[in-house]
Amino acid sequence: GVTYSIEANWIFGLSFFFVGIGSGLGYIAGLGSTTKNFQSTRHLSLAVGIVASGYGLSSTLVGITYNLVGLSHFFLLWAFIAMIANLVAAYEYSAASEIETEENSAENRVDNYEELDDPSISLRNLHHDQNEDMHRKRPNDDSNNAEEEIVDQLSVSDEIIEMPIRKWYAWRTLDFWLLFIIFTCCTGCGLFVINNVSTMVQSIGGEDTFAGKLVILLSLSNCSGRLIMGYLADRPQFSKLFLFGVVSCIMALALFMSGVATNPIEAQVSLAITVAMVAASYGGTWVLIVGILSDWFGNKDFGKNYGLIAMGPALSGMFLNTISARIYEEHEVDDSGVCVGTACYR
């Protein structure tokens, strides 16, 4: 019995480890391809918001399927869904890439054919050749001008030779790390609320049904925040940095509301409002950061930039959860492992 339990724990731990890796890689790949395909359009942020909204609805979908099929078939069902989705997406993107390559080749062939048949191009080339012949035949008595031309040519050639090779530069800038810190703090606060909703409800004396309603509210707010911020970020009258500041202030205000709640009834109302506002702000930050990275640092190294900045939420989530666990343990009742009261997470 003990050996079986240890093996089961190792299997579950290893499985969730690979699930986490696949989730992160899939999220980055989805947003990266969306950014690449919609970069030249006016609806980049909205497209990112629609793609990312699925992540916000995931908890609701997972809860529904868990109640329908139970634990015995839950993992198999989602493994099958994820496999089919990835295979279909890979096939579609491969076909689209082949079509795009063929279209580019056809356009290049047409352009070359038009250049060969264009009489104006031939006349321009002929005129250019005649000017070069006249220049070679013209006597050059000014030796100083000739030396200056040689020096200019050498300087130009030296500039071309000494041109540095383009490297990944975003992580070397101060702006990137300031953005990293701000994004880390915002998403860390959002993850803190998301990961501790159930125990928060338990601490203020709420029922399990109230916790279930908050999970649904959290999922819908997360999805709505991504869609709303995606729509607003595409409006030319709104700056993405301004919107980022707005969602940060909304999240801070929501956390303050729950922090000042004193009695259980007030705490439940404040917690519901906090969950809705924090989840919406949390989802909005994930959409806005894509547009900000694309606008500031381009799309050449978008995968690297986004992958690096996405490490911030993982670090802040672990750090804030550790602090919250320490505060929770300090207010435990008789070492029972359960904290009761509004001070548990204040």
Short mmCIF file of C-alpha atoms in Angstrom, two decimals:
data_model
loop_
_atom_site.label_atom_id
_atom_site.label_comp_id
_atom_site.label_asym_id
_atom_site.label_seq_id
_atom_site.Cartn_x
_atom_site.Cartn_y
_atom_site.Cartn_z
CA GLY A 1 0.00 0.00 0.00
CA VAL A 2 2.77 2.45 0.90
CA THR A 3 4.80 1.54 -2.21
CA TYR A 4 1.76 2.00 -4.44
CA SER A 5 1.05 5.39 -2.85
CA ILE A 6 4.63 6.56 -3.40
CA GLU A 7 4.58 5.44 -7.05
CA ALA A 8 1.24 7.16 -7.61
CA ASN A 9 2.58 10.41 -6.15
CA TRP A 10 5.63 10.25 -8.41
CA ILE A 11 3.45 9.61 -11.46
CA PHE A 12 1.13 12.48 -10.61
CA GLY A 13 4.02 14.82 -9.89
CA LEU A 14 5.79 13.97 -13.12
CA SER A 15 2.55 14.26 -15.09
CA PHE A 16 1.75 17.69 -13.73
CA PHE A 17 5.33 18.78 -14.43
CA PHE A 18 4.93 17.96 -18.13
CA VAL A 19 1.44 19.44 -18.15
CA GLY A 20 2.91 22.70 -16.87
CA ILE A 21 5.63 22.69 -19.53
CA GLY A 22 3.13 21.93 -22.29
CA SER A 23 0.77 24.61 -21.06
CA GLY A 24 3.47 27.26 -21.04
CA LEU A 25 4.87 26.30 -24.44
CA GLY A 26 1.42 26.13 -25.99
CA TYR A 27 0.48 29.53 -24.63
CA ILE A 28 3.67 31.15 -25.92
CA ALA A 29 3.39 29.44 -29.31
CA GLY A 30 -0.24 30.47 -29.69
CA LEU A 31 0.39 34.11 -28.85
CA GLY A 32 3.57 34.19 -30.93
CA SER A 33 1.86 32.90 -34.06
CA THR A 34 -1.11 35.22 -33.49
CA THR A 35 1.21 38.21 -33.15
CA LYS A 36 3.04 37.24 -36.34
CA ASN A 37 -0.14 36.76 -38.39
CA PHE A 38 -1.94 39.90 -37.17
CA GLN A 39 0.98 42.28 -36.77
CA SER A 40 0.19 44.15 -39.99
CA THR A 41 -3.50 44.56 -39.11
CA ARG A 42 -5.35 46.96 -36.84
CA HIS A 43 -6.74 44.16 -34.69
CA LEU A 44 -3.60 42.63 -33.20
CA SER A 45 -4.58 43.11 -29.54
CA LEU A 46 -8.14 41.92 -30.12
CA ALA A 47 -6.87 38.78 -31.83
CA VAL A 48 -4.50 38.15 -28.92
CA GLY A 49 -7.36 38.75 -26.50
CA ILE A 50 -9.60 36.22 -28.25
CA VAL A 51 -6.86 33.60 -28.29
CA ALA A 52 -5.94 34.25 -24.67
CA SER A 53 -9.57 34.25 -23.51
CA GLY A 54 -9.58 30.48 -23.84
CA TYR A 55 -7.04 30.38 -21.04
CA GLY A 56 -9.41 32.42 -18.89
CA LEU A 57 -12.30 30.03 -19.54
CA SER A 58 -10.20 26.94 -18.91
CA SER A 59 -11.10 26.61 -15.24
CA THR A 60 -14.82 26.67 -16.01
CA LEU A 61 -14.46 24.14 -18.81
CA VAL A 62 -12.34 21.87 -16.65
CA GLY A 63 -14.85 22.07 -13.80
CA ILE A 64 -17.75 21.21 -16.09
CA THR A 65 -16.00 18.22 -17.65
CA TYR A 66 -14.87 16.99 -14.24
CA ASN A 67 -18.45 16.96 -12.98
CA LEU A 68 -19.64 15.18 -16.15
CA VAL A 69 -17.08 12.38 -16.51
CA GLY A 70 -15.57 12.12 -13.04
CA LEU A 71 -11.96 11.65 -12.02
CA SER A 72 -11.60 8.21 -13.62
CA HIS A 73 -11.98 9.55 -17.19
CA PHE A 74 -11.08 13.21 -16.68
CA PHE A 75 -7.39 13.01 -17.58
CA LEU A 76 -7.97 10.73 -20.56
CA LEU A 77 -10.62 13.07 -21.95
CA TRP A 78 -8.43 16.14 -21.80
CA ALA A 79 -5.40 14.25 -23.10
CA PHE A 80 -7.46 13.28 -26.15
CA ILE A 81 -8.80 16.83 -26.61
CA ALA A 82 -5.30 18.35 -26.35
CA MET A 83 -3.86 15.79 -28.79
CA ILE A 84 -6.56 16.40 -31.43
CA ALA A 85 -6.30 20.20 -31.07
CA ASN A 86 -2.52 20.16 -31.48
CA LEU A 87 -2.61 17.84 -34.50
CA VAL A 88 -5.25 19.93 -36.27
CA ALA A 89 -3.40 23.18 -35.50
CA ALA A 90 -0.08 21.75 -36.70
CA TYR A 91 -1.64 20.54 -39.96
CA GLU A 92 -3.38 23.87 -40.62
CA TYR A 93 -0.26 25.93 -39.93
CA SER A 94 1.88 23.66 -42.09
CA ALA A 95 -0.57 23.96 -44.99
CA ALA A 96 -0.77 27.74 -44.58
CA SER A 97 3.02 28.00 -44.49
CA GLU A 98 3.36 26.00 -47.72
CA ILE A 99 0.74 28.16 -49.47
CA GLU A 100 2.48 31.34 -48.33
CA THR A 101 5.84 30.06 -49.57
CA GLU A 102 4.37 29.19 -52.98
CA GLU A 103 2.69 32.60 -53.26
CA ASN A 104 5.93 34.41 -52.42
CA SER A 105 7.82 32.36 -55.03
CA ALA A 106 5.19 33.12 -57.65
CA GLU A 107 5.30 36.84 -56.85
CA ASN A 108 9.09 36.87 -57.16
CA ARG A 109 8.91 35.16 -60.54
CA VAL A 110 6.31 37.65 -61.78
CA ASP A 111 8.38 40.59 -60.58
CA ASN A 112 11.49 39.29 -62.34
CA TYR A 113 9.54 38.71 -65.55
CA GLU A 114 8.08 42.22 -65.48
CA GLU A 115 11.51 43.73 -64.95
CA LEU A 116 12.87 41.91 -67.99
CA ASP A 117 9.97 43.03 -70.22
CA ASP A 118 9.75 46.61 -68.96
CA PRO A 119 11.22 48.92 -71.65
CA SER A 120 11.65 51.76 -69.18
CA ILE A 121 14.00 49.63 -67.09
CA SER A 122 16.05 48.83 -70.19
CA LEU A 123 16.25 52.51 -71.11
CA ARG A 124 17.30 53.44 -67.59
CA ASN A 125 20.01 50.78 -67.64
CA LEU A 126 21.20 51.99 -71.05
CA HIS A 127 21.29 55.58 -69.84
CA HIS A 128 23.19 54.52 -66.71
CA ASP A 129 25.77 52.64 -68.81
CA GLN A 130 26.25 55.65 -71.09
CA ASN A 131 26.86 57.92 -68.13
CA GLU A 132 29.46 55.51 -66.78
CA ASP A 133 31.23 55.43 -70.17
CA MET A 134 31.28 59.22 -70.37
CA HIS A 135 32.60 59.43 -66.85
CA ARG A 136 35.43 57.02 -67.65
CA LYS A 137 36.35 59.02 -70.81
CA ARG A 138 36.26 62.41 -69.09
CA PRO A 139 39.78 63.58 -68.08
CA ASN A 140 40.24 64.20 -64.41
CA ASP A 141 42.79 66.90 -63.82
CA ASP A 142 41.95 67.49 -60.19
CA SER A 143 43.99 64.95 -58.24
CA ASN A 144 42.60 66.17 -54.92
CA ASN A 145 39.03 65.29 -55.93
CA ALA A 146 40.19 61.85 -57.00
CA GLU A 147 41.87 61.29 -53.64
CA GLU A 148 38.74 62.43 -51.81
CA GLU A 149 36.61 60.00 -53.84
CA ILE A 150 39.00 57.15 -53.00
CA VAL A 151 38.90 58.07 -49.30
CA ASP A 152 35.08 58.18 -49.39
CA GLN A 153 34.92 54.79 -51.03
CA LEU A 154 37.29 53.32 -48.47
CA SER A 155 35.31 54.82 -45.59
CA VAL A 156 32.06 53.41 -46.98
CA SER A 157 33.61 49.98 -47.40
CA ASP A 158 34.98 50.15 -43.87
CA GLU A 159 31.53 51.01 -42.51
CA ILE A 160 30.03 48.03 -44.30
CA ILE A 161 32.70 45.69 -43.01
CA GLU A 162 32.46 46.96 -39.44
CA MET A 163 28.63 46.76 -39.31
CA PRO A 164 27.79 44.70 -36.19
CA ILE A 165 25.73 41.54 -36.42
CA ARG A 166 22.21 41.98 -35.00
CA LYS A 167 21.77 40.28 -31.63
CA TRP A 168 19.02 39.85 -29.06
CA TYR A 169 19.13 43.21 -27.31
CA ALA A 170 15.85 43.58 -25.36
CA TRP A 171 17.10 41.93 -22.18
CA ARG A 172 20.01 44.37 -22.06
CA THR A 173 17.77 47.44 -21.80
CA LEU A 174 16.47 49.08 -18.63
CA ASP A 175 12.99 49.49 -20.10
CA PHE A 176 12.61 45.73 -20.47
CA TRP A 177 13.44 45.03 -16.82
CA LEU A 178 11.20 47.82 -15.56
CA LEU A 179 8.40 46.27 -17.60
CA PHE A 180 9.37 42.87 -16.20
CA ILE A 181 9.04 44.13 -12.60
CA ILE A 182 5.66 45.79 -13.18
CA PHE A 183 4.27 42.76 -15.00
CA THR A 184 5.61 40.43 -12.31
CA CYS A 185 3.93 42.38 -9.52
CA CYS A 186 0.55 42.61 -11.27
CA THR A 187 0.37 38.98 -12.33
CA GLY A 188 1.74 37.81 -8.98
CA CYS A 189 -1.12 39.52 -7.14
CA GLY A 190 -3.59 37.99 -9.56
CA LEU A 191 -2.16 34.51 -9.07
CA PHE A 192 -2.26 34.99 -5.30
CA VAL A 193 -6.03 35.56 -5.39
CA ILE A 194 -6.67 32.84 -7.97
CA ASN A 195 -4.72 30.18 -6.07
CA ASN A 196 -6.25 30.96 -2.67
CA VAL A 197 -9.93 31.60 -3.40
CA SER A 198 -11.13 28.41 -1.71
CA THR A 199 -9.16 28.93 1.50
CA MET A 200 -10.21 32.59 1.59
CA VAL A 201 -13.85 31.52 1.54
CA GLN A 202 -13.14 28.99 4.26
CA SER A 203 -11.44 31.62 6.43
CA ILE A 204 -14.39 34.01 6.36
CA GLY A 205 -16.89 31.26 7.09
CA GLY A 206 -18.29 30.89 3.57
CA GLU A 207 -19.86 27.72 2.20
CA ASP A 208 -18.48 25.48 -0.54
CA THR A 209 -21.21 26.62 -2.93
CA PHE A 210 -19.99 30.19 -2.52
CA ALA A 211 -16.46 29.09 -3.39
CA GLY A 212 -17.75 27.35 -6.53
CA LYS A 213 -19.58 30.51 -7.61
CA LEU A 214 -16.43 32.54 -7.10
CA VAL A 215 -14.45 30.15 -9.31
CA ILE A 216 -16.98 30.63 -12.12
CA LEU A 217 -16.95 34.41 -11.56
CA LEU A 218 -13.16 34.37 -11.65
CA SER A 219 -13.08 32.48 -14.93
CA LEU A 220 -15.64 34.72 -16.64
CA SER A 221 -13.95 37.89 -15.38
CA ASN A 222 -10.57 36.64 -16.54
CA CYS A 223 -11.94 35.96 -20.02
CA SER A 224 -13.82 39.28 -20.17
CA GLY A 225 -10.76 41.26 -19.11
CA ARG A 226 -8.72 39.78 -21.93
CA LEU A 227 -11.37 40.57 -24.53
CA ILE A 228 -12.04 44.10 -23.26
CA MET A 229 -8.37 45.05 -23.03
CA GLY A 230 -7.75 43.53 -26.44
CA TYR A 231 -10.47 45.69 -27.94
CA LEU A 232 -9.35 48.89 -26.18
CA ALA A 233 -5.67 48.34 -26.99
CA ASP A 234 -6.47 48.45 -30.72
CA ARG A 235 -8.10 51.88 -30.38
CA PRO A 236 -5.67 54.62 -31.47
CA GLN A 237 -6.89 56.98 -28.73
CA PHE A 238 -5.66 54.63 -25.99
CA SER A 239 -2.03 53.95 -25.20
CA LYS A 240 -1.18 50.40 -24.17
CA LEU A 241 0.97 51.71 -21.34
CA PHE A 242 -1.92 53.85 -20.11
CA LEU A 243 -4.23 50.84 -20.15
CA PHE A 244 -1.58 48.85 -18.30
CA GLY A 245 -1.54 51.52 -15.61
CA VAL A 246 -5.34 51.42 -15.41
CA VAL A 247 -5.49 47.66 -14.81
CA SER A 248 -2.73 47.97 -12.20
CA CYS A 249 -4.74 50.59 -10.29
CA ILE A 250 -7.91 48.49 -10.54
CA MET A 251 -6.11 45.49 -9.09
CA ALA A 252 -4.63 47.55 -6.25
CA LEU A 253 -8.06 49.01 -5.41
CA ALA A 254 -9.65 45.55 -5.38
CA LEU A 255 -7.03 44.16 -3.00
CA PHE A 256 -7.45 47.17 -0.72
CA MET A 257 -11.20 46.57 -0.52
CA SER A 258 -10.73 43.05 0.83
CA GLY A 259 -7.94 44.17 3.11
CA VAL A 260 -10.14 46.65 5.02
CA ALA A 261 -13.15 44.30 5.39
CA THR A 262 -13.88 43.56 9.06
CA ASN A 263 -17.00 41.39 9.51
CA PRO A 264 -17.74 38.11 7.64
CA ILE A 265 -20.71 39.43 5.64
CA GLU A 266 -18.76 42.46 4.46
CA ALA A 267 -15.79 40.21 3.76
CA GLN A 268 -17.83 37.95 1.47
CA VAL A 269 -19.15 40.87 -0.58
CA SER A 270 -15.69 42.44 -0.75
CA LEU A 271 -14.15 39.11 -1.74
CA ALA A 272 -16.61 38.67 -4.62
CA ILE A 273 -15.86 42.17 -5.92
CA THR A 274 -12.14 41.61 -5.42
CA VAL A 275 -12.18 38.33 -7.35
CA ALA A 276 -14.02 39.91 -10.30
CA MET A 277 -11.78 42.99 -10.48
CA VAL A 278 -8.50 41.15 -9.90
CA ALA A 279 -9.30 38.41 -12.42
CA ALA A 280 -10.29 40.96 -15.08
CA SER A 281 -7.12 42.98 -14.47
CA TYR A 282 -4.99 39.85 -14.41
CA GLY A 283 -6.34 38.73 -17.79
CA GLY A 284 -5.91 42.22 -19.24
CA THR A 285 -2.24 42.39 -18.31
CA TRP A 286 -1.49 39.22 -20.29
CA VAL A 287 -3.00 40.77 -23.42
CA LEU A 288 -1.43 44.21 -23.03
CA ILE A 289 2.07 42.84 -22.45
CA VAL A 290 2.01 41.23 -25.90
CA GLY A 291 1.30 44.52 -27.65
CA ILE A 292 3.82 46.44 -25.54
CA LEU A 293 6.60 43.96 -26.28
CA SER A 294 5.74 43.97 -29.97
CA ASP A 295 5.66 47.78 -30.18
CA TRP A 296 8.82 48.38 -28.16
CA PHE A 297 11.10 45.54 -29.20
CA GLY A 298 9.64 44.24 -32.48
CA ASN A 299 8.72 40.72 -33.48
CA LYS A 300 12.15 39.40 -34.46
CA ASP A 301 12.86 38.06 -30.97
CA PHE A 302 9.29 38.09 -29.66
CA GLY A 303 9.42 34.48 -28.48
CA LYS A 304 12.55 35.13 -26.43
CA ASN A 305 11.21 38.38 -24.99
CA TYR A 306 7.84 36.92 -24.10
CA GLY A 307 9.34 33.73 -22.71
CA LEU A 308 11.68 35.70 -20.45
CA ILE A 309 9.05 38.11 -19.19
CA ALA A 310 6.60 35.23 -18.61
CA MET A 311 8.99 33.87 -15.98
CA GLY A 312 8.01 36.80 -13.76
CA PRO A 313 4.53 35.49 -12.86
CA ALA A 314 5.96 32.09 -12.01
CA LEU A 315 8.51 33.64 -9.65
CA SER A 316 6.11 36.11 -8.06
CA GLY A 317 3.39 33.47 -7.68
CA MET A 318 5.74 31.20 -5.78
CA PHE A 319 7.04 34.08 -3.66
CA LEU A 320 3.62 35.52 -2.73
CA ASN A 321 2.13 32.10 -2.04
CA THR A 322 4.99 31.39 0.36
CA ILE A 323 4.37 34.66 2.20
CA SER A 324 0.61 34.06 2.34
CA ALA A 325 1.16 30.57 3.72
CA ARG A 326 3.36 31.99 6.48
CA ILE A 327 0.73 34.60 7.41
CA TYR A 328 -1.98 31.94 7.30
CA GLU A 329 -0.04 29.68 9.67
CA GLU A 330 0.51 32.50 12.15
CA HIS A 331 -3.27 32.84 12.62
CA GLU A 332 -4.09 29.15 12.90
CA VAL A 333 -6.43 28.07 15.67
CA ASP A 334 -4.77 25.64 18.12
CA ASP A 335 -2.40 24.25 15.48
CA SER A 336 -5.37 22.78 13.61
CA GLY A 337 -4.06 23.87 10.24
CA VAL A 338 -7.16 26.03 9.68
CA CYS A 339 -7.27 29.80 9.97
CA VAL A 340 -10.59 31.51 10.68
CA GLY A 341 -11.19 35.23 10.38
CA THR A 342 -10.48 38.15 8.10
CA ALA A 343 -6.88 38.42 9.36
CA CYS A 344 -5.83 35.20 7.62
CA TYR A 345 -5.00 36.93 4.35
CA ARG A 346 -4.90 40.56 5.37
#
